[in-house]
mmCIF file of C-alpha atoms (C1' of nucleotides) in Angstrom:
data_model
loop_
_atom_site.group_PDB
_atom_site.id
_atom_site.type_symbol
_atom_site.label_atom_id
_atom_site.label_comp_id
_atom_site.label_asym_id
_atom_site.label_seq_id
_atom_site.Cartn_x
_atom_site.Cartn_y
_atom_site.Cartn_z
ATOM 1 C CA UNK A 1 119.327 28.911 73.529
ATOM 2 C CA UNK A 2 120.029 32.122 73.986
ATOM 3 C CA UNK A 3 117.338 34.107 71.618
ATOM 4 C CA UNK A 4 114.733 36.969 73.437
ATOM 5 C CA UNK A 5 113.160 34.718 76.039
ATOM 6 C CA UNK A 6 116.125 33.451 76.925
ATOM 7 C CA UNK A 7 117.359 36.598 78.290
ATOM 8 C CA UNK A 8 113.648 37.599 79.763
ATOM 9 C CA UNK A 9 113.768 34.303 81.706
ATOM 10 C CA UNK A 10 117.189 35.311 82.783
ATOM 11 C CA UNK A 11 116.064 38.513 84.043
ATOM 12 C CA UNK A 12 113.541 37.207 86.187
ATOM 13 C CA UNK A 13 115.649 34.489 87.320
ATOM 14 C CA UNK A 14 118.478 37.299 88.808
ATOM 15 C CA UNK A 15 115.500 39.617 89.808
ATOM 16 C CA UNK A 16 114.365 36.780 92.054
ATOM 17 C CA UNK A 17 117.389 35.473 93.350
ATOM 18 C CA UNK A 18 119.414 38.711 93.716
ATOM 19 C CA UNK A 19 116.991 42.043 93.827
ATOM 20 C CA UNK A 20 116.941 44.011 97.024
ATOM 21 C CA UNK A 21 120.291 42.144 98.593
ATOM 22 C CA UNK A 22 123.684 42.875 98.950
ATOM 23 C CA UNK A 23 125.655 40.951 96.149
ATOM 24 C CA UNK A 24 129.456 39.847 96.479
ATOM 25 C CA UNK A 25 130.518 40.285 92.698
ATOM 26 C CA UNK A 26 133.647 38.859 91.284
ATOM 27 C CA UNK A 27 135.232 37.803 88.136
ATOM 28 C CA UNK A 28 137.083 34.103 88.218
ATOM 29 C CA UNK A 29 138.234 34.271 84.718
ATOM 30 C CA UNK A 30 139.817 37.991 85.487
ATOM 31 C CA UNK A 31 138.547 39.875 82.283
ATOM 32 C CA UNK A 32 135.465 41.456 84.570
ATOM 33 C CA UNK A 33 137.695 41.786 86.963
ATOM 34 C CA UNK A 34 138.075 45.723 87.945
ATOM 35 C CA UNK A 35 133.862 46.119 86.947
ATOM 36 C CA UNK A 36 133.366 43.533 89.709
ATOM 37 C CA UNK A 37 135.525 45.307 92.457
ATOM 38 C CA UNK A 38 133.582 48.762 92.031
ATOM 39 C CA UNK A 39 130.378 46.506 92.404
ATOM 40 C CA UNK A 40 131.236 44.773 95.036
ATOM 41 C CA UNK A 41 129.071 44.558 97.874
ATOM 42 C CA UNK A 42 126.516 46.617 96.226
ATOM 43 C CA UNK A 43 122.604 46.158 96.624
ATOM 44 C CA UNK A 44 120.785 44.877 93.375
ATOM 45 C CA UNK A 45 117.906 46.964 92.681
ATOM 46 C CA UNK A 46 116.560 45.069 89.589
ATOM 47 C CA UNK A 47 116.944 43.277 86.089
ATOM 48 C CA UNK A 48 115.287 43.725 83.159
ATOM 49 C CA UNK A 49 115.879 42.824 79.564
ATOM 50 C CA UNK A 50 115.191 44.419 76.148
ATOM 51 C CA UNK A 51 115.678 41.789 72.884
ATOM 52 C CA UNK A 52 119.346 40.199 73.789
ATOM 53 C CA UNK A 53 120.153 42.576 76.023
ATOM 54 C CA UNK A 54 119.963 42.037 79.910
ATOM 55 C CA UNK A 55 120.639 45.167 82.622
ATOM 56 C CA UNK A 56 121.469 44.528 86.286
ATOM 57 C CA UNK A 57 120.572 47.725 88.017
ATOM 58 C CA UNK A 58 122.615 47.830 90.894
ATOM 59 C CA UNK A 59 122.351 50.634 93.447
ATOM 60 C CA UNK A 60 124.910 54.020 92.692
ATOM 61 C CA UNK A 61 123.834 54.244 89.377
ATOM 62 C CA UNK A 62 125.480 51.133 88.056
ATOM 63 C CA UNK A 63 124.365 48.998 85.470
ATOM 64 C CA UNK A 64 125.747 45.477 84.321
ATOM 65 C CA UNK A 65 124.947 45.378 80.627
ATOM 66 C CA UNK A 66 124.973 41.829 79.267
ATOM 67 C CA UNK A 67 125.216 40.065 76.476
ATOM 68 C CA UNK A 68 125.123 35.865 76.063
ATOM 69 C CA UNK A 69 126.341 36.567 72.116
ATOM 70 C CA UNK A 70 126.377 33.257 70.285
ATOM 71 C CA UNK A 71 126.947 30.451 73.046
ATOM 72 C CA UNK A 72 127.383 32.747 76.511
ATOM 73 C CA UNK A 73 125.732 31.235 79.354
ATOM 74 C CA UNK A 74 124.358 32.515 82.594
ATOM 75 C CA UNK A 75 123.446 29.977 85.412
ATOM 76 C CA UNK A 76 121.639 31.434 88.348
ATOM 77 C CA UNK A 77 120.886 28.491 91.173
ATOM 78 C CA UNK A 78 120.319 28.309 94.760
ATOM 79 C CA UNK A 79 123.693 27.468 96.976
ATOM 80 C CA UNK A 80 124.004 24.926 100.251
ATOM 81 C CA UNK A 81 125.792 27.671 102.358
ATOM 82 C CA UNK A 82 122.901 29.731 103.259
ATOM 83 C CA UNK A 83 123.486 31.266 106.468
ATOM 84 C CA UNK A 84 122.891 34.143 108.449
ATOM 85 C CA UNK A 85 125.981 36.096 107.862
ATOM 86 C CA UNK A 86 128.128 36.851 104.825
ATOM 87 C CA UNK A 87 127.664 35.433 101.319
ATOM 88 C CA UNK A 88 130.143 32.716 101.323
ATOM 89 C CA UNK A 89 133.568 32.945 99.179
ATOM 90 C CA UNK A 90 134.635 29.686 98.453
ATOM 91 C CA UNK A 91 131.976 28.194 96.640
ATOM 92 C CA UNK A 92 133.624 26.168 93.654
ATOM 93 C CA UNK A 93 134.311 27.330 89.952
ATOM 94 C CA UNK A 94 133.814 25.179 86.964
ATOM 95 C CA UNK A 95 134.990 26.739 83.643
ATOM 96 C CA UNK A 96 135.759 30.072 82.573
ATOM 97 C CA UNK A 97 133.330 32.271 84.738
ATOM 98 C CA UNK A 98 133.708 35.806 84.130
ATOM 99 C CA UNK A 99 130.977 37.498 86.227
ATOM 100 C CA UNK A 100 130.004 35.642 89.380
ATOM 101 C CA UNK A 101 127.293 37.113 91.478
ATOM 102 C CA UNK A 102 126.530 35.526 94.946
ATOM 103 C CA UNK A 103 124.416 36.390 97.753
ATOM 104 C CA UNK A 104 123.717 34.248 101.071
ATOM 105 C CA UNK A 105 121.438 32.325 99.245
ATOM 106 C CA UNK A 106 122.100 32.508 95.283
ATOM 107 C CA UNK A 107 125.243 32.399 92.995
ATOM 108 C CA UNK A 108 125.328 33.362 89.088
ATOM 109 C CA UNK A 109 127.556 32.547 87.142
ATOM 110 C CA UNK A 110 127.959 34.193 83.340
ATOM 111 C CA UNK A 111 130.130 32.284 80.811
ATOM 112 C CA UNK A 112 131.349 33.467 77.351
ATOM 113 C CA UNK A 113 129.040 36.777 76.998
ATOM 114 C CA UNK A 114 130.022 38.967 74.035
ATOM 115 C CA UNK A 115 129.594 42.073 76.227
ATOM 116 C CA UNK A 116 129.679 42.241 80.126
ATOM 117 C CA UNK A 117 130.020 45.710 80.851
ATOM 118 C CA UNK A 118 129.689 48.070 83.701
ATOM 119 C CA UNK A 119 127.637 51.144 82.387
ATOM 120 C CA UNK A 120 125.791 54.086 83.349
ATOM 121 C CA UNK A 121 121.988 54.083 83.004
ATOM 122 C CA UNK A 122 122.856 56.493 80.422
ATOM 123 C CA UNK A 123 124.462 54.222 78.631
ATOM 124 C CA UNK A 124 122.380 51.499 78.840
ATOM 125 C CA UNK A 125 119.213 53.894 78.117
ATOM 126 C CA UNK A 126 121.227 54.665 74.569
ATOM 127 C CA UNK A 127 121.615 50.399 73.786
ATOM 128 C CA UNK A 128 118.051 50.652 74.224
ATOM 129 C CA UNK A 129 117.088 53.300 71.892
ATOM 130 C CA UNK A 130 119.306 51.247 69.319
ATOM 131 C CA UNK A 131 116.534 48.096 69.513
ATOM 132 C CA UNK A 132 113.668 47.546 68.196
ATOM 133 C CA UNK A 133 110.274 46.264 69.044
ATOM 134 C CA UNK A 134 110.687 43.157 71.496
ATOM 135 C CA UNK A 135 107.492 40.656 71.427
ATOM 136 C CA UNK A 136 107.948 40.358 75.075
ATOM 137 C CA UNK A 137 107.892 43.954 75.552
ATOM 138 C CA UNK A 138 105.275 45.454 73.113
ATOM 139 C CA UNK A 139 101.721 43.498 72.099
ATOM 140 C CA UNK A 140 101.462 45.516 69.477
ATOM 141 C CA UNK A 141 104.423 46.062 66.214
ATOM 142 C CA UNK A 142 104.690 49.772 66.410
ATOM 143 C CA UNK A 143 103.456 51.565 63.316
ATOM 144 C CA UNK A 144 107.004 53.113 62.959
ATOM 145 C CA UNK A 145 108.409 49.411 62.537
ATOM 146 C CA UNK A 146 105.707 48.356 60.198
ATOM 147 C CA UNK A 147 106.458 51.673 57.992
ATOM 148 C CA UNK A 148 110.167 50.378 57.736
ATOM 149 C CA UNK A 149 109.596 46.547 56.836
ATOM 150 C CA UNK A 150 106.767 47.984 54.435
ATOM 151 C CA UNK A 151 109.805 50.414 52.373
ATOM 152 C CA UNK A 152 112.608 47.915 52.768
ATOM 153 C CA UNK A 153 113.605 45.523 50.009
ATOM 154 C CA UNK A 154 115.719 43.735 51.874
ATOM 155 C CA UNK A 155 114.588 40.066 52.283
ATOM 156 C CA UNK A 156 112.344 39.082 55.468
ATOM 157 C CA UNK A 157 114.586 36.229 56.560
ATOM 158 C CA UNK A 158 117.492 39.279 57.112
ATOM 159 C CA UNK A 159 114.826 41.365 58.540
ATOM 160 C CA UNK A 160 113.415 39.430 61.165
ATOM 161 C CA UNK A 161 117.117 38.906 62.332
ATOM 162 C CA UNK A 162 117.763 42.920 62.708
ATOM 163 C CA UNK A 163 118.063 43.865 66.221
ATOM 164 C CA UNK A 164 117.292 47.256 65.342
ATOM 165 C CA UNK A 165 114.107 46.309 63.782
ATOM 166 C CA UNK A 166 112.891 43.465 65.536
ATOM 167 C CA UNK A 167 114.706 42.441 68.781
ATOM 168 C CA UNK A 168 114.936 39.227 70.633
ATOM 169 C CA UNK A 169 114.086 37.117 67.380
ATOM 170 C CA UNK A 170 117.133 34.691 66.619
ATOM 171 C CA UNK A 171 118.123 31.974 64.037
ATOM 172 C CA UNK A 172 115.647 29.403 65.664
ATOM 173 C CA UNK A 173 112.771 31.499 65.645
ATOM 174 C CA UNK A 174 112.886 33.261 62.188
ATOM 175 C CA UNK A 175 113.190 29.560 60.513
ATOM 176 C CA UNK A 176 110.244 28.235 62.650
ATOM 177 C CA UNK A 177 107.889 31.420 61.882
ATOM 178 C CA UNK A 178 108.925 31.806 58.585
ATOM 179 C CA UNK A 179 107.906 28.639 57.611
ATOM 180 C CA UNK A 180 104.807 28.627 59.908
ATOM 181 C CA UNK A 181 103.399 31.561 57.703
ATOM 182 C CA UNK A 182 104.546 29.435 54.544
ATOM 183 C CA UNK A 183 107.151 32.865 53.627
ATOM 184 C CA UNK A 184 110.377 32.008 51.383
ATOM 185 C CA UNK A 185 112.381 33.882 53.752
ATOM 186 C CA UNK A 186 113.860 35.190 50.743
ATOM 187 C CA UNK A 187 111.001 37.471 50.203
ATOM 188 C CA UNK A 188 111.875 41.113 50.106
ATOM 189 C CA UNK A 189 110.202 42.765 53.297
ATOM 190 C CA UNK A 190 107.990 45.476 51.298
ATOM 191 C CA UNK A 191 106.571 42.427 49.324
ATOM 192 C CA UNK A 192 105.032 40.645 52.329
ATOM 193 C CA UNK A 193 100.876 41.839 52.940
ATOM 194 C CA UNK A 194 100.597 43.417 55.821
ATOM 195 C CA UNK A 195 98.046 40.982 56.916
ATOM 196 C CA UNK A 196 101.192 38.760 56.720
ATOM 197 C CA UNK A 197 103.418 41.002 58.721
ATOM 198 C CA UNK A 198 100.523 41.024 61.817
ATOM 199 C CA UNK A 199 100.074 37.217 62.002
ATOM 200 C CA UNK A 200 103.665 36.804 62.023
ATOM 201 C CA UNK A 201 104.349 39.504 64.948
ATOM 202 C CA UNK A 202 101.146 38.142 66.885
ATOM 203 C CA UNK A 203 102.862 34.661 66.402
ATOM 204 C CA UNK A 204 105.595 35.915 68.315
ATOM 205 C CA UNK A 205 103.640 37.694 70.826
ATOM 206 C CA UNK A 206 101.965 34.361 71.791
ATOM 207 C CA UNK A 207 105.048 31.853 71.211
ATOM 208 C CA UNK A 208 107.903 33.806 72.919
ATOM 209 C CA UNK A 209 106.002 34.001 76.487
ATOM 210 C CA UNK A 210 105.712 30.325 76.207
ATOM 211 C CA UNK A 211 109.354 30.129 75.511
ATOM 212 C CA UNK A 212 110.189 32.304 78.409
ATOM 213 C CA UNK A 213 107.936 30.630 80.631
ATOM 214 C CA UNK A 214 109.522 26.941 79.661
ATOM 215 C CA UNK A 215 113.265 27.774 78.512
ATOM 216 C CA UNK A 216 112.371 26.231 75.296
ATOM 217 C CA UNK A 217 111.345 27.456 71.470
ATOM 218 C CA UNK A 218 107.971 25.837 71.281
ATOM 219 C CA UNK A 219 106.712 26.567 67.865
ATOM 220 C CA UNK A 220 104.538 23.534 66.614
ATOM 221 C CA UNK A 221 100.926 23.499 67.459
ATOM 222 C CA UNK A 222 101.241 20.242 69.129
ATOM 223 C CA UNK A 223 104.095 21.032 70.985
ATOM 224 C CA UNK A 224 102.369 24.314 72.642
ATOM 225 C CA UNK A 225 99.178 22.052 73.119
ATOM 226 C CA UNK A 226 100.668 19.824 75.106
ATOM 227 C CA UNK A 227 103.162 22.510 77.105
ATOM 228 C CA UNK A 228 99.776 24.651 77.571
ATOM 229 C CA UNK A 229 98.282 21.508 79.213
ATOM 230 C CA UNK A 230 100.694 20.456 81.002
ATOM 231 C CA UNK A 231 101.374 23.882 82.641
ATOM 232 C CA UNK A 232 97.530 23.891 83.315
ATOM 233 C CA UNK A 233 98.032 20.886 85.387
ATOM 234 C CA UNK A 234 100.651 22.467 87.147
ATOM 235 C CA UNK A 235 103.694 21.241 85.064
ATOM 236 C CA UNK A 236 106.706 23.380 83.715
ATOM 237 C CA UNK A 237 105.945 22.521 80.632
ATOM 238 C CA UNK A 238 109.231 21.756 79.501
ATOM 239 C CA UNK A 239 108.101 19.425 76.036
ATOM 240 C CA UNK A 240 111.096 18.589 73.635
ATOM 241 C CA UNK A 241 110.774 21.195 70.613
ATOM 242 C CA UNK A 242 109.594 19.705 67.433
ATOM 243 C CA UNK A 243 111.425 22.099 64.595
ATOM 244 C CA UNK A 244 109.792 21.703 61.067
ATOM 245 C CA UNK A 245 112.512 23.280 59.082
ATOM 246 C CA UNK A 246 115.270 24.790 62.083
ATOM 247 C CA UNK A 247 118.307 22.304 61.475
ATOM 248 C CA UNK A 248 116.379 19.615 59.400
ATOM 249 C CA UNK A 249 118.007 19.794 56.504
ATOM 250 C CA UNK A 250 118.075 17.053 54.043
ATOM 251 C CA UNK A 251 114.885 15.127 56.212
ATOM 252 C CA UNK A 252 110.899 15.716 54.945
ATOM 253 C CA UNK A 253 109.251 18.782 55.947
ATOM 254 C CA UNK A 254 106.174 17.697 58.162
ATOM 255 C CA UNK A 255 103.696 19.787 56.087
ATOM 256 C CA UNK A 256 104.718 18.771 52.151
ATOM 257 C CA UNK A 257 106.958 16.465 51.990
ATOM 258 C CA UNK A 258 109.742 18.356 50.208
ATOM 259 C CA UNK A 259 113.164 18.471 51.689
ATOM 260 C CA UNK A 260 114.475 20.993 53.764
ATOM 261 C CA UNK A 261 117.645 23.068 52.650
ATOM 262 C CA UNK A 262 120.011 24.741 54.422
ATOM 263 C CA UNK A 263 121.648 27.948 52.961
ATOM 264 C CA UNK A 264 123.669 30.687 54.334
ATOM 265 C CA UNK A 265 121.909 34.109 54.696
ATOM 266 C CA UNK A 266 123.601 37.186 55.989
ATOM 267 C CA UNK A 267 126.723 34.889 57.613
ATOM 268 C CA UNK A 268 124.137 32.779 59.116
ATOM 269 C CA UNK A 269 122.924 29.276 58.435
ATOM 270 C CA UNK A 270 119.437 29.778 57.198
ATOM 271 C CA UNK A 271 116.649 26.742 57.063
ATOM 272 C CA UNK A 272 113.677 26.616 54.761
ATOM 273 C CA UNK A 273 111.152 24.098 52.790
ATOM 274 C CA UNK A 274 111.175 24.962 49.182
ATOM 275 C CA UNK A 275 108.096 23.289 48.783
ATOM 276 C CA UNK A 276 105.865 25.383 50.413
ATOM 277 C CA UNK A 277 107.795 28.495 51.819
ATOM 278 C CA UNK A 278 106.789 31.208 49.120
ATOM 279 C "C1'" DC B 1 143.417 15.002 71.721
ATOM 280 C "C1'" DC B 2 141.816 17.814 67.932
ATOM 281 C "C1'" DG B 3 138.485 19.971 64.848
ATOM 282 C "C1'" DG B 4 134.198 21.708 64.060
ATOM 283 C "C1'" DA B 5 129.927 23.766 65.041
ATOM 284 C "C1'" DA B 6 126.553 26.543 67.635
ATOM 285 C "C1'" DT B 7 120.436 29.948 69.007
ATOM 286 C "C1'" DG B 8 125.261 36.536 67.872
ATOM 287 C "C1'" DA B 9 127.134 40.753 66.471
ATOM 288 C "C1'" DA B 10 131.021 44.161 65.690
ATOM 289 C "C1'" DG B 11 134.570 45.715 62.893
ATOM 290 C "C1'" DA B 12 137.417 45.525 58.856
ATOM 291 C "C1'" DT B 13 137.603 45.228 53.822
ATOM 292 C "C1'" DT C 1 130.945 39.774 52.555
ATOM 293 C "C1'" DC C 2 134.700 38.514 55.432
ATOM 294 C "C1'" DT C 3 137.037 37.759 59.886
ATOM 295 C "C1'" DT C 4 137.159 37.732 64.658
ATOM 296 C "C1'" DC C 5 135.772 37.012 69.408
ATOM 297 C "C1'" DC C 6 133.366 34.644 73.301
ATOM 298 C "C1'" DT C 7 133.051 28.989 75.481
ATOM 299 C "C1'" DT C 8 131.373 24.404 75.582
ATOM 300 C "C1'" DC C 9 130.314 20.064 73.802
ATOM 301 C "C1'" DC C 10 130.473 16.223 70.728
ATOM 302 C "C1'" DG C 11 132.263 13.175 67.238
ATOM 303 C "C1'" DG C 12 136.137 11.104 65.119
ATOM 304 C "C1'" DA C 13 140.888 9.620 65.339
#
DNA sequence: CCGGAATGAAGAT
DNA sequence: TCTTCCTTCCGGA
C-alpha cells in the first residue's frame, strides 16, 4: 500500500488525531528511542506529506521525517482510555513498533519505516527540494518536469518510478497507468507525445485523490464508477481494486486478450500486456 | 517452522 | 546492476 496517497491519507489521519495536543512519544522496539525522549511531551503542530515522504511538525522546531519504504506501516486509531488527565502508558504493543505516538485520545503506531528521523525543518525543507512534482500536490506537471521527461531517453516505466521526477507514483500505479494509456513502459521518455505525457499526469491528478480518499489504488473505470457512487451516497468507497496488468501475469489482459508478463525493470518487478502496450 | 515475497530506496561495485 | 535493510504474512513442509 504504501505509494503517494498512502502517505497523504496518513498525514491527515495524524493531523486529525494528534495536531494541536501534547503527544507522549516513545519507541517500543528501541531504535527511535533517544528521537522519542527529546520529543516527548511535545505539542504537534501539523503533518503534511510530499510523494513518500511524511513530516510531523512538532513544536521547537522538530520534525519527524518518515518513511514507510517497501512494507513500513503506520496505524493511527482511536484508544478506550480517554480521560481527562494524562495520555495513558500502558496501552499494549503488538510487533516491532518503533515510533509510538499517543495522546488522551489517539495512539500511532509506525512499523518497519526505512527512515524515521528526527530533523530540523531545514532538513526536511532540503528532502523536499530533492522530489519532484506530487499529483496530490500540483494540478498541473510543471514545465521544468515536462522539459526533463521530453530530453531523457531513459524508458517511461523507470521514469514514472523517479522520486526526483515524479513523486508519490509506485510499482502499482506506473503498471496500471501505463497500460491505461496503452505505453510499452519500455518506451524511452523523450519518445512519448506530449499529448501523452498530459493525459497520463491528469490521470494521476484524478486517480490518486480517489486513492487517498479510499486507501485503495482504484484505476479501472468501473472500479472509480462505482467508488464515486458509492461515496456520493455517503459510502467510503472502499471497492476491491480491479488491476488489468499490476500482478496478473500469465492471466488475459481485460482489453486484448494477450497475456500479461512480468519482467524486472530497474530491480523492480515490472507488469505489462504486450499486446497492446506500445 | 522456514522460505519467500512485497506497493521502496540507498549504498556499494 | 547488485546487495542490503526495514517487517509482516502466507504457503508449504
Amino acid at each position: 500500500m504504501p505509494e503517494g496517497h498512502t502517505i497523504h491519507a496518513l498525514a491527515g489521519r495524524v493531523e486529525d488525531a494528534f495536531a494541536g495536543t501534547p503527544v507522549r512519544f516513545s519507541s517500543p522496539q528501541g531504535r527511535f528511542a533517544e528521537s522519542a525522549a527529546a520529543l516527548d511531551g511535545a505539542r504537534v503542530e501539523s503533518a503534511e506529506a510530499h510523494g513518500k515522504h511524511l513530516a510531523i511538525h512538532v513544536e521547537g522546531e522538530q520534525v519527524v521525517h518518515v518513511h514507510l519504504g517497501l512494507f513500513g506501516r503506520f496505524g493511527v486509531r482511536q484508544h478506550r482510555r480517554v480521560d481527562r488527565g494524562e495520555p495513558p502508558t500502558d496501552l499494549p504493543v503488538a510487533g516491532q513498533v518503533r515510533m509510538r505516538m499517543v495522546n488522551r485520545t489517539h495512539v500511532g503506531d509506525l512499523r518497519g519505516p526505512i527512515v524515521c528521523e528526527l530533523v530540523t525543518p531545514a532538513e526536511w525543507r532540503e528532502v523536499r527540494a530533492g522530489l519532484g512534482a506530487d499529483p496530490l500536490r500540483d494540478d498541473r506537471l510543471p514545465d521544468a518536469v515536462r522539459d526533463r521527461l521530453a530530453r531523457t531517453r531513459r524508458a517511461i516505466g523507470a521514469v514514472l518510478m523517479d522520486q526526483s521526477l515524479v513523486a508519490g507514483v509506485g510499482n502499482v500505479y506506473r503498471a496500471e497507468l501505463l497500460h491505461r494509456h496503452e505505453l510499452d513502459p519500455h518506451t524511452p521518455a523523450r519518445d512519448v507525445p506530449a499529448g501523452v505525457v498530459t493525459a497520463i499526469w491528469d490521470d494521476l491528478v484524478r486517480l490518486m485523490p480517489l486513492g487517498v480518499r479510499t486507501g485503495r489504488i482504484l484505476v479501472s473505470d468501473s472500479d472509480v464508477e462505482r467508488a464515486e457512487f458509492l461515496i456520493a451516497k455517503g459510502g467510503t468507497g472502499r471497492v476491491r481494486p480491479h488491476y488489468a496488468v499490476y500482478r496478473r501475469h500469465g492471466k488475459p489482459c481485460p482489453r486484448c486478450g494477450e497475456t500479461v508478463v512480468k519482467e524486472t525493470m530497474a530491480g523492480r518487478n515490472l507488469f505489462r500486456c504486450p499486446g497492446c502496450q506500445h
